[in-house]
Coordinates of C-alpha atoms in Angstrom, one line a residue:
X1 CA 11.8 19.5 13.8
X2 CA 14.5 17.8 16.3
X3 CA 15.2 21.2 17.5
X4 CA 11.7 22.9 17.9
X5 CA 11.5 25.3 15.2
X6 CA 8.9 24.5 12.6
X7 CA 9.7 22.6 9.4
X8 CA 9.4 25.1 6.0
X9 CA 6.3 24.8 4.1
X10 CA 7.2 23.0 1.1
X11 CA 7.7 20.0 3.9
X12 CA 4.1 19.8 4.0
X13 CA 2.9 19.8 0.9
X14 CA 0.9 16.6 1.8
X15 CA -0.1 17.5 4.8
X16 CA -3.6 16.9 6.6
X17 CA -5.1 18.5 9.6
X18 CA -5.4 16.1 12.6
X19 CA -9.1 16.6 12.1
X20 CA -11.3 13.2 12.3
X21 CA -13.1 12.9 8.8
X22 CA -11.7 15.5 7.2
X23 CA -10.3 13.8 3.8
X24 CA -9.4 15.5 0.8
X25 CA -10.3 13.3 -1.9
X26 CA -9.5 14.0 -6.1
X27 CA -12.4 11.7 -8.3
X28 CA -15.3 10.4 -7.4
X29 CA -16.5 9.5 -3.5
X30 CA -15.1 5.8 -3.2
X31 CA -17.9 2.8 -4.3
X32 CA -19.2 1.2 -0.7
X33 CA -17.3 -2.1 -0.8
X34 CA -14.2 -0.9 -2.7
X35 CA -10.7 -1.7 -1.9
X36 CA -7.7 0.5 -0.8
X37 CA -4.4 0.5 -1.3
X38 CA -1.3 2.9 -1.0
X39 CA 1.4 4.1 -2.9
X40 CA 4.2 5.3 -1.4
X41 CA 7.2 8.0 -2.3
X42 CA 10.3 8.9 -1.6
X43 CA 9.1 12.4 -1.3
X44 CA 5.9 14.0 -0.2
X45 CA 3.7 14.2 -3.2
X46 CA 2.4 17.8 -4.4
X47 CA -1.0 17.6 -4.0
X48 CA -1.9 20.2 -7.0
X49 CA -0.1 17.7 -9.3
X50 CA -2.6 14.6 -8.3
X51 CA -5.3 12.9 -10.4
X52 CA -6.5 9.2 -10.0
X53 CA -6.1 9.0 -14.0
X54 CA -2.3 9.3 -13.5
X55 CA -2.5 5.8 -11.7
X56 CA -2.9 2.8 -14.1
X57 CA -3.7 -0.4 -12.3
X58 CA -3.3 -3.9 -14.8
X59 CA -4.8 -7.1 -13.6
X60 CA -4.2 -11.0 -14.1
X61 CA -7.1 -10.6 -17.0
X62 CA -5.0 -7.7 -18.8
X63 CA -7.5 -5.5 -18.4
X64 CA -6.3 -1.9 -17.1
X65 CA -8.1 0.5 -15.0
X66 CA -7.5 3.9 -13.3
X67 CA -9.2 4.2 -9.7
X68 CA -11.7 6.8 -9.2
X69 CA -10.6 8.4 -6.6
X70 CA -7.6 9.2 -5.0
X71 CA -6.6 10.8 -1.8
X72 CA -3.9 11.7 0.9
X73 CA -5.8 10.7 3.8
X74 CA -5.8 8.9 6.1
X75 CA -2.8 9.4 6.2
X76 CA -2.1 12.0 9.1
X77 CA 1.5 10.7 10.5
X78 CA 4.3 12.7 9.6
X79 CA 6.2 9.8 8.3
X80 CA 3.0 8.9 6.1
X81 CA 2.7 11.8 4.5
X82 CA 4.6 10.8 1.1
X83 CA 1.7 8.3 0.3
X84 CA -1.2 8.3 -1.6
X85 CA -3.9 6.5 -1.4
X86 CA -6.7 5.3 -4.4
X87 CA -9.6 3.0 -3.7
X88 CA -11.4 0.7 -6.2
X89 CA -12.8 -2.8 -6.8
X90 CA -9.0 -4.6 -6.7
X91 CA -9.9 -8.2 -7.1
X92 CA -12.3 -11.0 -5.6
X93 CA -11.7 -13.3 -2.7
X94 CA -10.9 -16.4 -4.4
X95 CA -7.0 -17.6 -3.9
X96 CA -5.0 -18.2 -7.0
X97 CA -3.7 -22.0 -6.7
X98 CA -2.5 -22.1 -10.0
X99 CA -5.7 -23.9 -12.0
X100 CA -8.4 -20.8 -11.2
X101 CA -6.8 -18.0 -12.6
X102 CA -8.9 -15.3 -14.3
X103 CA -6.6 -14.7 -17.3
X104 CA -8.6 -15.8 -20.1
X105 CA -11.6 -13.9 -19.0
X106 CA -12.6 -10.3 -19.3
X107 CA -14.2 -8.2 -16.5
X108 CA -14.9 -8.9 -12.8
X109 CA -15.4 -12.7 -12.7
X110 CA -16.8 -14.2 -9.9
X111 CA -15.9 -18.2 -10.4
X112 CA -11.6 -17.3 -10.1
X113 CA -9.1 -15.4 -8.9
X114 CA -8.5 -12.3 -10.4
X115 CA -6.1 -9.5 -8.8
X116 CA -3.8 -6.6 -9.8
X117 CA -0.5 -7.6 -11.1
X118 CA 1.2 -4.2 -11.7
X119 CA 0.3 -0.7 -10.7
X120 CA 2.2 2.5 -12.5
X121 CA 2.3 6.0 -12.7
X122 CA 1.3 6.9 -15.9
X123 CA 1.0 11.0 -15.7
X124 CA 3.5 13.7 -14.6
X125 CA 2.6 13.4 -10.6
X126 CA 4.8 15.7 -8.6
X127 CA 6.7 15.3 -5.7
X128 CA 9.0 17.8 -3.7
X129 CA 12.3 17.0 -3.0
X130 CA 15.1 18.7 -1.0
X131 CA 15.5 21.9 -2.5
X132 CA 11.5 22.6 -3.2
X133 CA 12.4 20.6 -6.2

């Protein structure tokens, strides 16, 4: 805090110890060459309310997926600390230019672009507000 004293608990619920490769993961251990991306808050997220199936992940072929894994690391900044962060296979490196799209094919093509188009929320994930509410 601005003026020394030490901020109450419930601001940090999504805290993680400034500890080198110490993660605290919900899921599975992330796949080798899998992809990660975060999703940020408003508020710091209650970590006893996560669970990668509350995270619903829609690509360019319609299909829909939940990641495996989810986790709060590595994000160790204060100002980070309202993020999560899921990892899983999130596209291929082929750009879209508009005649290579993947949308009339189902899985993880390799000959065109496929990527995420919309990711949601899609469980009752928790997050503290002022108040502890």
């Amino acid at each position: 805090c601005a003026d020394g004293s030490e901020p109450p608990a419930s601001a940090l619920t999504s805290a993680v110890g400034p500890i080198p490769g110490l993660a605290v993961l919900w899921g599975a251990m992330p796949p080798p060459a899998s992809d990660g991306a975060p999703m940020c808050f408003s508020y710091p997220v209650l970590p006893s309310s996560v669970d990668p199936s509350f995270i619903k992940v829609t690509f360019n072929t319609g299909e829909t997926e939940s990641p495996p894994d989810i986790s709060i690391a590595p994000n160790d900044e204060f100002n980070e600390r309202s993020c999560l962060v899921f990892f899983m296979d999130m596209g291929n490196r082929v750009v879209p230019d508009g005649t290579n799209d993947c949308s009339s094919k189902a899985g993880r093509p390799t000959d065109c672009a496929y990527y995420p188009v919309q990711m949601e929320i899609t469980g009752d994930l928790m997050l503290v507000g002022p108040g502890n509410k």
